Tab-separated table of C-alpha atoms in Angstrom:
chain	number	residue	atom	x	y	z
D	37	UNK	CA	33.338	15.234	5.626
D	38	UNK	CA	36.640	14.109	5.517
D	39	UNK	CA	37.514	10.476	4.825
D	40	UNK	CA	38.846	10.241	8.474
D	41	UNK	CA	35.052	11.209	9.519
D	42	UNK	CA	33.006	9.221	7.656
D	43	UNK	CA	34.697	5.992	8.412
D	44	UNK	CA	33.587	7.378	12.287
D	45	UNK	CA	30.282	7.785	11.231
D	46	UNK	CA	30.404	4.321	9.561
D	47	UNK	CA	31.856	2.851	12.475
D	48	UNK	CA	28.689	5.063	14.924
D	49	UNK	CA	25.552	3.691	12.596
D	50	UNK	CA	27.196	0.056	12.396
D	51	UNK	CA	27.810	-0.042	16.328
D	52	UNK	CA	23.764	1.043	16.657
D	53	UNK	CA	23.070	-1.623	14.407
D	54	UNK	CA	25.483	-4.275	15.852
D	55	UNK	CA	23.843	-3.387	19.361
D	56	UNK	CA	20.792	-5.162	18.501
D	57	UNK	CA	20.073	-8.950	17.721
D	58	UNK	CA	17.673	-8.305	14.771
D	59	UNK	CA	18.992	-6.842	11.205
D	60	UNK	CA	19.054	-3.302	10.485
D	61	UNK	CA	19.791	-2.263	6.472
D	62	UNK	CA	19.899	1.429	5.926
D	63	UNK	CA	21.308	4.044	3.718
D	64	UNK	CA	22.412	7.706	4.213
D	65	UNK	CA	23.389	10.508	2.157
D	66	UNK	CA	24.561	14.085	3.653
D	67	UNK	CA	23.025	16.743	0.864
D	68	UNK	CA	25.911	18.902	0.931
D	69	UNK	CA	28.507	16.346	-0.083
D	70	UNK	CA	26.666	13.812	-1.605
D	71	UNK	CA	28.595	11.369	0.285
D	72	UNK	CA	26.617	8.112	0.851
D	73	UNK	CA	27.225	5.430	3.559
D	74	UNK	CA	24.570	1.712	3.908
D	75	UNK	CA	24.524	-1.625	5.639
D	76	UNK	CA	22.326	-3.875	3.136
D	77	UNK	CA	21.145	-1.269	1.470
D	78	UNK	CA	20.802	-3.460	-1.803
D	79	UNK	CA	19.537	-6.289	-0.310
D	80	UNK	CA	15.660	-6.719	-0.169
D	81	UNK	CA	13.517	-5.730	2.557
D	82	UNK	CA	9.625	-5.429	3.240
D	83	UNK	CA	8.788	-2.102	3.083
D	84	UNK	CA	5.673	-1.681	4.820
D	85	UNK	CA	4.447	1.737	4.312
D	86	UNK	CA	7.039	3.233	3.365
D	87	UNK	CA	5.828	1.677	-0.403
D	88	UNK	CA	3.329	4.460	-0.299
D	89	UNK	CA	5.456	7.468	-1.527
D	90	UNK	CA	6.045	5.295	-4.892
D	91	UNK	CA	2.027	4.956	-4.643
D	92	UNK	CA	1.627	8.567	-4.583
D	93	UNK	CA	4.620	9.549	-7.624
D	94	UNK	CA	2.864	6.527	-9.605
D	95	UNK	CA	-0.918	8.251	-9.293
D	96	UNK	CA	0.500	11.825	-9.611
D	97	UNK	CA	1.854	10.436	-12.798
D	98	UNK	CA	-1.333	9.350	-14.119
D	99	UNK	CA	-2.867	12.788	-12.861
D	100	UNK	CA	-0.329	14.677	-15.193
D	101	UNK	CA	-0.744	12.443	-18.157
D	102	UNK	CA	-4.863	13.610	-17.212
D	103	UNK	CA	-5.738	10.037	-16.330
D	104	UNK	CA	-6.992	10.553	-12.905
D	105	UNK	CA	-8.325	13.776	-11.843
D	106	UNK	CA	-6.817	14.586	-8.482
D	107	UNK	CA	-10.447	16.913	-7.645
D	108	UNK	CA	-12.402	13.598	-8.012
D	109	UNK	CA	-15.139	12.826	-5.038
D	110	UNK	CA	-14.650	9.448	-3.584
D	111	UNK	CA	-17.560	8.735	-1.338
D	112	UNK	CA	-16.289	6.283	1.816
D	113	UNK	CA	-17.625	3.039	1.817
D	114	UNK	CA	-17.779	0.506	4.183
D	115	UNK	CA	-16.017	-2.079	2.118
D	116	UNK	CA	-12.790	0.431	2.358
D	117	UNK	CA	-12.267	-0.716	6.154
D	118	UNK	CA	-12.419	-4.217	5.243
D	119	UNK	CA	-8.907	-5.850	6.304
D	120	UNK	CA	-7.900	-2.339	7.070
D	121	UNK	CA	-5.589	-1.649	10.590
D	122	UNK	CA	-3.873	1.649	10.665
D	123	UNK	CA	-5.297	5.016	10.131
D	124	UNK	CA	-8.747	6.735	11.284
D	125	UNK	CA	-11.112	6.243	8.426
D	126	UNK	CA	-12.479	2.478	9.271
D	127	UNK	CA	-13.828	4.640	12.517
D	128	UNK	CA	-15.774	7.044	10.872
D	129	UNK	CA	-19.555	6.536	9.792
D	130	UNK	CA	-19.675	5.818	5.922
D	131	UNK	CA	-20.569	8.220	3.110
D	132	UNK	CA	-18.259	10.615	4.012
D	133	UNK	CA	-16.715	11.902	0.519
D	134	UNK	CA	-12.965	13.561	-0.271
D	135	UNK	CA	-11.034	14.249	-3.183
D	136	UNK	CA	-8.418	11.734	-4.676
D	137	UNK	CA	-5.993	14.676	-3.489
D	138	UNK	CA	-7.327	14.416	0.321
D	139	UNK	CA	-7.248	10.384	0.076
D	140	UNK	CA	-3.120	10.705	-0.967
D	141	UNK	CA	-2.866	13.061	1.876
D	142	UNK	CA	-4.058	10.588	4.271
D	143	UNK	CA	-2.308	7.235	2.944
D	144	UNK	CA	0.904	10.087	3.479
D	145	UNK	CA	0.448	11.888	7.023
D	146	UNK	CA	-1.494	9.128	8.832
D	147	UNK	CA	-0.634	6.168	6.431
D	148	UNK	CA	-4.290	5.478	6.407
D	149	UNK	CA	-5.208	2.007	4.510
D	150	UNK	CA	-9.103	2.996	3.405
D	151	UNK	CA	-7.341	6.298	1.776
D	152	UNK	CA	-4.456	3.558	0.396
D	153	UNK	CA	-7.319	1.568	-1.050
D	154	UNK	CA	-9.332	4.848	-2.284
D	155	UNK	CA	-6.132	5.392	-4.216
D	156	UNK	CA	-5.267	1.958	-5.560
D	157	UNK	CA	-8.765	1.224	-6.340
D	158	UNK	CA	-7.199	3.754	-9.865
D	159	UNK	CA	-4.277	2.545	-10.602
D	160	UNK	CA	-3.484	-1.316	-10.814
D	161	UNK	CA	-0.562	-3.658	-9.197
D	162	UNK	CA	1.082	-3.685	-12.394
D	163	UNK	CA	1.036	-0.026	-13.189
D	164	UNK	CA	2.444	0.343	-9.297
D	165	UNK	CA	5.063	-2.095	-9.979
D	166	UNK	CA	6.157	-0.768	-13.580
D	167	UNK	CA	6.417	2.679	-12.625
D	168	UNK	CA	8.955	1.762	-9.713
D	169	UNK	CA	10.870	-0.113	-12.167
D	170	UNK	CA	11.107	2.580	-15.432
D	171	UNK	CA	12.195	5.512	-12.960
D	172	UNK	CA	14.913	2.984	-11.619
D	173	UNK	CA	13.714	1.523	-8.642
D	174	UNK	CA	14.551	-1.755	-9.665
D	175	UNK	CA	14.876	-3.490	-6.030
D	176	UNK	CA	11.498	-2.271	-5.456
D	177	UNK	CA	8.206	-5.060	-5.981
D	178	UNK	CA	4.681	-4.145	-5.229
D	179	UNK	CA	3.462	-7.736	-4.741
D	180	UNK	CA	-0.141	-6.340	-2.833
D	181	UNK	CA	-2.822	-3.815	-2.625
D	182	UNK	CA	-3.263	-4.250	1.492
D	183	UNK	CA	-1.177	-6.888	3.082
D	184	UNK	CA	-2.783	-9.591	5.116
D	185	UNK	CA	-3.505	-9.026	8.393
D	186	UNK	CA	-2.971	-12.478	8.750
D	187	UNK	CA	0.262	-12.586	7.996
D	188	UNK	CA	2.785	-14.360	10.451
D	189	UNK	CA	5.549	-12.136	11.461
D	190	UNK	CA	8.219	-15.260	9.459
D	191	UNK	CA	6.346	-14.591	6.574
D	192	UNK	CA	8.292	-14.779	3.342
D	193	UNK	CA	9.542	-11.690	1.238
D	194	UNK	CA	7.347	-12.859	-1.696
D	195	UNK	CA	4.366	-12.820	0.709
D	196	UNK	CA	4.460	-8.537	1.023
D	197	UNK	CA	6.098	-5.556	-1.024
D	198	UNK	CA	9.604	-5.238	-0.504
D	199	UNK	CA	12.485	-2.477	-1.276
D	200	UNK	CA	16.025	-1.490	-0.671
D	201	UNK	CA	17.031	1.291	1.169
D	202	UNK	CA	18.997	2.561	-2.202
D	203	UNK	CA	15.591	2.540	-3.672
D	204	UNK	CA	14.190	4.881	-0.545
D	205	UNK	CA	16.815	7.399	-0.786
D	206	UNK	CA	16.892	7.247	-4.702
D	207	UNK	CA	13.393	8.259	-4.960
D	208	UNK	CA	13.377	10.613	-2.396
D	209	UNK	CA	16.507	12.384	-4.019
D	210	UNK	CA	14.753	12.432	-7.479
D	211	UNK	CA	11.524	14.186	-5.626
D	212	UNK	CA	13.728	16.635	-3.800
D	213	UNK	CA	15.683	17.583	-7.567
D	214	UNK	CA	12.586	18.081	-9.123
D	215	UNK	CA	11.839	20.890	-6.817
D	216	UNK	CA	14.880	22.587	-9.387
D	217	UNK	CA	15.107	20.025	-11.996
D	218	UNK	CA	12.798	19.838	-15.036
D	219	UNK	CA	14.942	16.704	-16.251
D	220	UNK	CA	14.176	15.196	-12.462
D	221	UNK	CA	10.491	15.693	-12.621
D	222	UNK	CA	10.352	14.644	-15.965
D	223	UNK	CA	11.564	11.224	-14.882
D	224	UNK	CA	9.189	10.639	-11.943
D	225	UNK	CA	6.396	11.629	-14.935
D	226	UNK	CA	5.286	14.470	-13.238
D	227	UNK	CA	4.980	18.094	-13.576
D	228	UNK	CA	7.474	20.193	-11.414
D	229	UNK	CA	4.523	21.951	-9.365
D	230	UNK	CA	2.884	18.020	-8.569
D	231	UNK	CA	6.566	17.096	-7.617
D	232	UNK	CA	6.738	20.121	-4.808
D	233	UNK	CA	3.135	18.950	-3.914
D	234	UNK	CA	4.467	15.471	-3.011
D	235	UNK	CA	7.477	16.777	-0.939
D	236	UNK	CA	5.088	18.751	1.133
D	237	UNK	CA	3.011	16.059	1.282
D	238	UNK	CA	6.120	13.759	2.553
D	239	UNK	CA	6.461	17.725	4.628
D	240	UNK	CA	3.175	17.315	5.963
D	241	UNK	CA	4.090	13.827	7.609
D	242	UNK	CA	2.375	13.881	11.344
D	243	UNK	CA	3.894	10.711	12.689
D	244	UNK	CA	7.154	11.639	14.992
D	245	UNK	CA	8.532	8.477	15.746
D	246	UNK	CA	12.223	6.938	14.467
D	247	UNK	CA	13.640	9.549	12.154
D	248	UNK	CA	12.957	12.230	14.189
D	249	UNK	CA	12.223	11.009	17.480
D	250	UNK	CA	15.868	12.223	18.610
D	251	UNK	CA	16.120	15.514	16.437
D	252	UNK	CA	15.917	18.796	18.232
D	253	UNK	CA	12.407	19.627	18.258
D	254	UNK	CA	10.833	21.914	15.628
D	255	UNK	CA	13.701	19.667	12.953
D	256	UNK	CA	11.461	19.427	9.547
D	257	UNK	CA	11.785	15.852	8.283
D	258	UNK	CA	9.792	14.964	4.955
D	259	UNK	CA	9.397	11.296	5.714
D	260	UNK	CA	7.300	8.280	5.243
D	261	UNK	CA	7.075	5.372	7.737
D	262	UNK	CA	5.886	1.783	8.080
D	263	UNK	CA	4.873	-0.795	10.201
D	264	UNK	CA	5.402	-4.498	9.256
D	265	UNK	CA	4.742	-7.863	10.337
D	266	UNK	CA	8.712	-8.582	10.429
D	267	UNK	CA	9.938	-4.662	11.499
D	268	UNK	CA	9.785	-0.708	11.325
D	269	UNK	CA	11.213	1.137	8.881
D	270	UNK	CA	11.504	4.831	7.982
D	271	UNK	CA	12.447	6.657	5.053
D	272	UNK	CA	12.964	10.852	5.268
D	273	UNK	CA	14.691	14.007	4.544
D	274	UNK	CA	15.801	15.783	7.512
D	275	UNK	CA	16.046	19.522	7.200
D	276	UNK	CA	18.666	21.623	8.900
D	277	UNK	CA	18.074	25.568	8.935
D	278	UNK	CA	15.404	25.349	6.525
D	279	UNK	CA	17.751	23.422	3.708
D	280	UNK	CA	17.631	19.755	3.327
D	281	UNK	CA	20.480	18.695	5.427
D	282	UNK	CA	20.593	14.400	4.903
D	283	UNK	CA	18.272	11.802	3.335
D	284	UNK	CA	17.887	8.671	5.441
D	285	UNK	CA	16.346	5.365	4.757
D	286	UNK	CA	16.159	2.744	7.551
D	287	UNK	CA	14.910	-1.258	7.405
D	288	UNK	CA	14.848	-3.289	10.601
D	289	UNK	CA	14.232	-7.166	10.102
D	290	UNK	CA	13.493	-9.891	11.961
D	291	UNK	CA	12.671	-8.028	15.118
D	292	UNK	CA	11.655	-10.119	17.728
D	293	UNK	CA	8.229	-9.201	19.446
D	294	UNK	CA	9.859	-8.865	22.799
D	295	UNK	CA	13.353	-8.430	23.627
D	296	UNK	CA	15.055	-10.038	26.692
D	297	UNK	CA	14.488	-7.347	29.294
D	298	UNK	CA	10.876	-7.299	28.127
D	299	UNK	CA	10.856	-4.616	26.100
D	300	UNK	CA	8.403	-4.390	22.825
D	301	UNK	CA	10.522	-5.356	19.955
D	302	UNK	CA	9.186	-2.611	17.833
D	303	UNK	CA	10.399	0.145	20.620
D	304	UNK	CA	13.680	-0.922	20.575
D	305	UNK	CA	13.209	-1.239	16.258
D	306	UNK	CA	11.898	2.609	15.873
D	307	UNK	CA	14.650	3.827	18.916
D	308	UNK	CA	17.420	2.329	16.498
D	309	UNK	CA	16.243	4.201	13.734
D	310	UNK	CA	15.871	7.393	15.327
D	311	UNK	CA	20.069	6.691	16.955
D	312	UNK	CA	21.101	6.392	13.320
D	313	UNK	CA	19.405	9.331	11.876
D	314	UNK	CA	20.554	11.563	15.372
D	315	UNK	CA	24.173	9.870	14.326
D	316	UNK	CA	24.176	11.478	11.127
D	317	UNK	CA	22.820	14.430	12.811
D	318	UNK	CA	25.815	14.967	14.871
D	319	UNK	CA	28.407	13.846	12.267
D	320	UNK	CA	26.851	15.463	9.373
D	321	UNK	CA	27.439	18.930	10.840
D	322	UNK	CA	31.520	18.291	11.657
């Protein structure tokens, strides 16, 4: 992109944002030039579940230093559904038993919370944390296992795990080098073959809302959402022709429950993600 073009595309994502009373912090980056463009994207946000993709790098760490064993059974108990509200697990009957490999898989595609907790339950907070911090994530705070389903949506930032979008698209660069990159995968502490599990993992994503709600159908995005108490957010790498095409990471804050015409706040939160990443869509390709 010329300089001329991104400052259109920087004008395009901050007139989406500036559309809509609640705050929006994002950062891009187009693949082929490297060129990166944010709003806030250094300031700290809750992350909701998109916290889960440094979850998974932090246990496949552990796996390929042969602390856990990603074959491991993990029978389902009933104590996993226990403050638990996404995902289909605290519907089924108990006793049920995966792998620690299946229980990723399913904090990943359906973000569910009793595979969250099945994968917590071996590693700690601190371990969580730490890793985020060594492999430079250093705007990034795991603060909880599960939040609180208590929580009011004017909670504090100390009261969940919060981010930056620079964090998002950092660690989802690093994954997507270590595809090539021995030095890459040796700094997310894994092996190259568990880094190219975790992208098709993030790959394997089932969930179609904001990032690619307004891509041309069939568009392969490797993403991770989340659903908060305060906003949605989304972080992803859209794929164009089969090559990774832009990296996207997208916070909304502060979004009211309804907006004025009535509207859920959250539909008009996930729509404005999905007009930024169709933005960069458009411009990307110019």
């Amino acid at each position: 992109m010329t300089m001329i073009e991104s400052a259109k595309l920087a004008e395009r994502l901050n007139a989406i944002c500036d559309a809509q009373p609640f705050v929006t912090r994002f950062m891009v980056r187009a693949l082929g030039s490297g060129e990166t463009i944010g709003r806030g994207a250094d300031e700290e946000t809750p992350s909701a579940s998109t916290r889960k993709t440094s979850i998974m790098m932090a246990a496949l760490k552990a796996a390929h230093e042969g602390r856990l064993d990603l074959d491991e059974r993990i029978t389902y108990e009933k104590r996993f559904a226990e403050e638990v509200a996404s995902g289909m697990f605290r519907y089924l009957t108990p006793g049920i038993v995966i792998s620690l490999r299946d229980a990723i898989t399913g904090m990943m595609v359906l973000s569910d919370n009793v595979c969250t907790k099945m994968v917590f339950e071996r590693l700690t907070l601190e371990e969580v944390d730490g890793y985020c911090k060594s492999i430079g994530m250093t705007g990034t705070n795991h603060r909880f296992l599960i939040p609180p389903l208590a929580l009011s949506p004017d909670h504090s930032l100390k009261a969940v795990t919060t981010t930056t979008a620079r964090d998002q698209v950092y660690l989802l660069q690093t994954i997507l080098d270590a595809q090539d990159s021995r030095e890459a995968a040796d700094r997310l502490g894994c092996s190259q073959a568990l880094s190219a599990y975790a992208l098709q993992t993030l790959k394997n994503q089932i969930l179609r809302y904001a990032i690619p709600s307004r891509l041309p159908f069939g568009v392969l995005v490797a993403h991770k959402g989340g659903t908060g108490k305060r906003g949605r957010m989304n972080a992803g790498i859209v794929y164009r022709d089969g090559s990774p095409f832009y990296i996207i990471a997208a916070y909304t804050d502060d979004v009211p429950q309804e907006m004025p015409d009535g509207t859920p706040g959250y539909t008009v939160a996930l729509e404005t993600i999905g007009r930024l990443s169709r933005a960069c869509w458009d411009e990307f390709q110019s």
